[in-house]
Amino acid sequence: MISTASISQELGQVVQQNLPDFGPFEEVYRKIHQNPELSRQERQTATYPAKHLSELGFKVHQNVGGHGVVGVFYNGDGKRVLLRADMDALPILEKTGLPYASEKRAVFEDGVEYPVMHACGHDMHTVVLMATASLLASAKGCWSGTLICLFQPSEEAGGGAAGMVADGLYDKVPLPDVILGQHVSPHKAGTVSIRSGAVLAGNDSYHVKIFGKGGHGAVPHKAINPIHMGARIVARLPEIITTKIAPDEFAIINVGSIHAGEAENIIPDHLDMKLSVRNYDPAIRDLLHREIVNTICAEVTASRSPEAPHIKLVDSSPPTVNSPEIVAPIFEAFKEFFQGSAFEMERDTASEDFADLASPLGIPYAYWNFGSTEPA
């Protein structure tokens, strides 16, 4: 039997012998960072991996599920492995003071103009996968199988991974045996962390509209105030966690936005509310959905609302639950290759849609973090 240590030593030699020159990738990173693009607008960003993969000899498919790019490198018999990176940026004003800081603004689908920044590391993800493609293409004599490099749009706004699958991703490329993803993290550069089971929470975002009867603040008895309804709903939602979820389970219900009316002496006829809901377990997700709907409907009925509430699920990302059979050999290789710099990943309550590439088709996957900060 070949030991993990000997495999790790051999892997290290392959990596060192095939490392690309990082200079061109650093230049691309700065360009992407300085010119970020919002979800579903990644047109220019997508040109970088598309051109790079084509030059390496990959069969490249563009505009998959929007601006998605996927390239296939056929290298004989063996496993089919898909590596994924996301490309989109966030509507955030950059204040880093970097010489290549973003000054870009863009109009999103809601018609509002926002400052735009790569604040979640997707510029790094894109360039790292481009460099990885170079390394593996150079080292093709050391492995056999099929390498699939996927650059995903619209992770931040949601729907990007599912959109690529719905657009025929797996009709264009071979169905992978395993899918691997990673995320840059604010830990020391040179460290990696991974774990089996749940690593990221699932997220459901709701937009809720409740209806009252408008009127003047001087005669509130002639109106039905939706603000009162909204206040009671906001107060009752946390009770779902305390009364329906076991203490050793994880769940969050967060009210992030509530708006009604424009004047202090006018009772509005409706109220808008936005919620986010997080969990690690699909069964708990279903329970939370039922209880949220029941809570809202019970309150508006008790308040004699003239119309049923509108409760719309606007975005949904599944929990990211790593496959133990995939994580085990990766973690062992990490520990040997990175020596004392590989750790068990902590569960994160953040969410993303990586699992949508795999879970609906039963494909096993693994997702890990890698550090990015200067050593102290």
Steps between C-alpha positions, in 0.01 A plus 500: 500500500626848412505728804330838510838653579659361183202615291528844656874514428442400139220755471728771635759420235236516224376835627847652522600376157185640335433823687414776252647848512268684738576843353237491223239367742570779747447748218167341409400502868560876522302560181204297624516663845507848349214422261250292701166399357175434684311171480370418155721775355836315493548542125857643508617286793397184315726582207814440709443132585342429160809625314740334744336157485484514122873574481569198724315265267173468694172464313326817615128574534397861563179673611378199695222609734580865427870586485619163629813344351591132511798329343577130458850350481492140381802302612426132452313257722429580862274698730313808390573784744330841493671799665281807561563872554249788516552835323250765616551799733292682760322839516747641753714815501871412513702688762824297495713777349674246276655637180272262310189566712167499324333831422235333288126558527233296326123487468353174629175333394302708752591814304718639780864601443746354751872513568652161418782313675651153513451476877448122515809380313345385175776680311745279689292187435495570126874553469592208727298263284658643186846432648390152611390423145846601378673280755287194428529542123879522536501189720275295270761226482456438873125435503222366279130572485284799417544844658206741494561862604182696566474876552160581643299821476251636753601337825436817701149571365428129488392262230832481315579134558143382446481723193800330342352156566162609361676635189626151416839506673519122520393462138800713402759337727540148643315431824771525767578227750583764761475880533753706695472862610687737727470844655762751607479576873649758740747251645877483464620445145619143450231348721209282385198365685238239415250278680241233428131573523339844511743787444270780379141577591213494257324831447147596398411864435138613520323818393175548695221749440219538757192710446306735720246773446647845454375805680586813695693483825234714664239226459695173539183311598382535141814337362688169529863582565740260325789639708341354813466167321861515385626580850317200645631272225858618561454431872355153443739363238786435748260283702512248215867438581447470875186284486539289185875437463695277737773681699775292337383587147583814302254746348479876444207719400612855430278795410732718294259758356160640590332797336155660507363847444657836427342746746467499878126585496389253232425134560626306195306227325785250482839404646799333333735273691807300398621190687795266477487150645804275559549138603712191436218244466240473220242367750549807719476719190157355420386546861614863505319573175173360634528684830590834340198479269274392789623783724448769238160370392376463859593860582339655193184295559482608865549863391215480245727570205292560186727283288713188541872569539733460205791277604755449224814288513738712290828313546607165636839336552532146639726409791850401391549151643837346412509134402703308764643255246643791299619707796693220675776450237517875425546586868773239537679635194464856630651403837798336333554767235441809715651342812377697805287737293199279427212520746145383548271764356253668733136500397402829344155659517557672166339351189571447133370295209798272427298189594247571223759371253505163673215417737212478248696234308642318802860591417734488801693818575742676732542868583782652704656832604851628431668784687598835353639733767860590567660297782519696825 
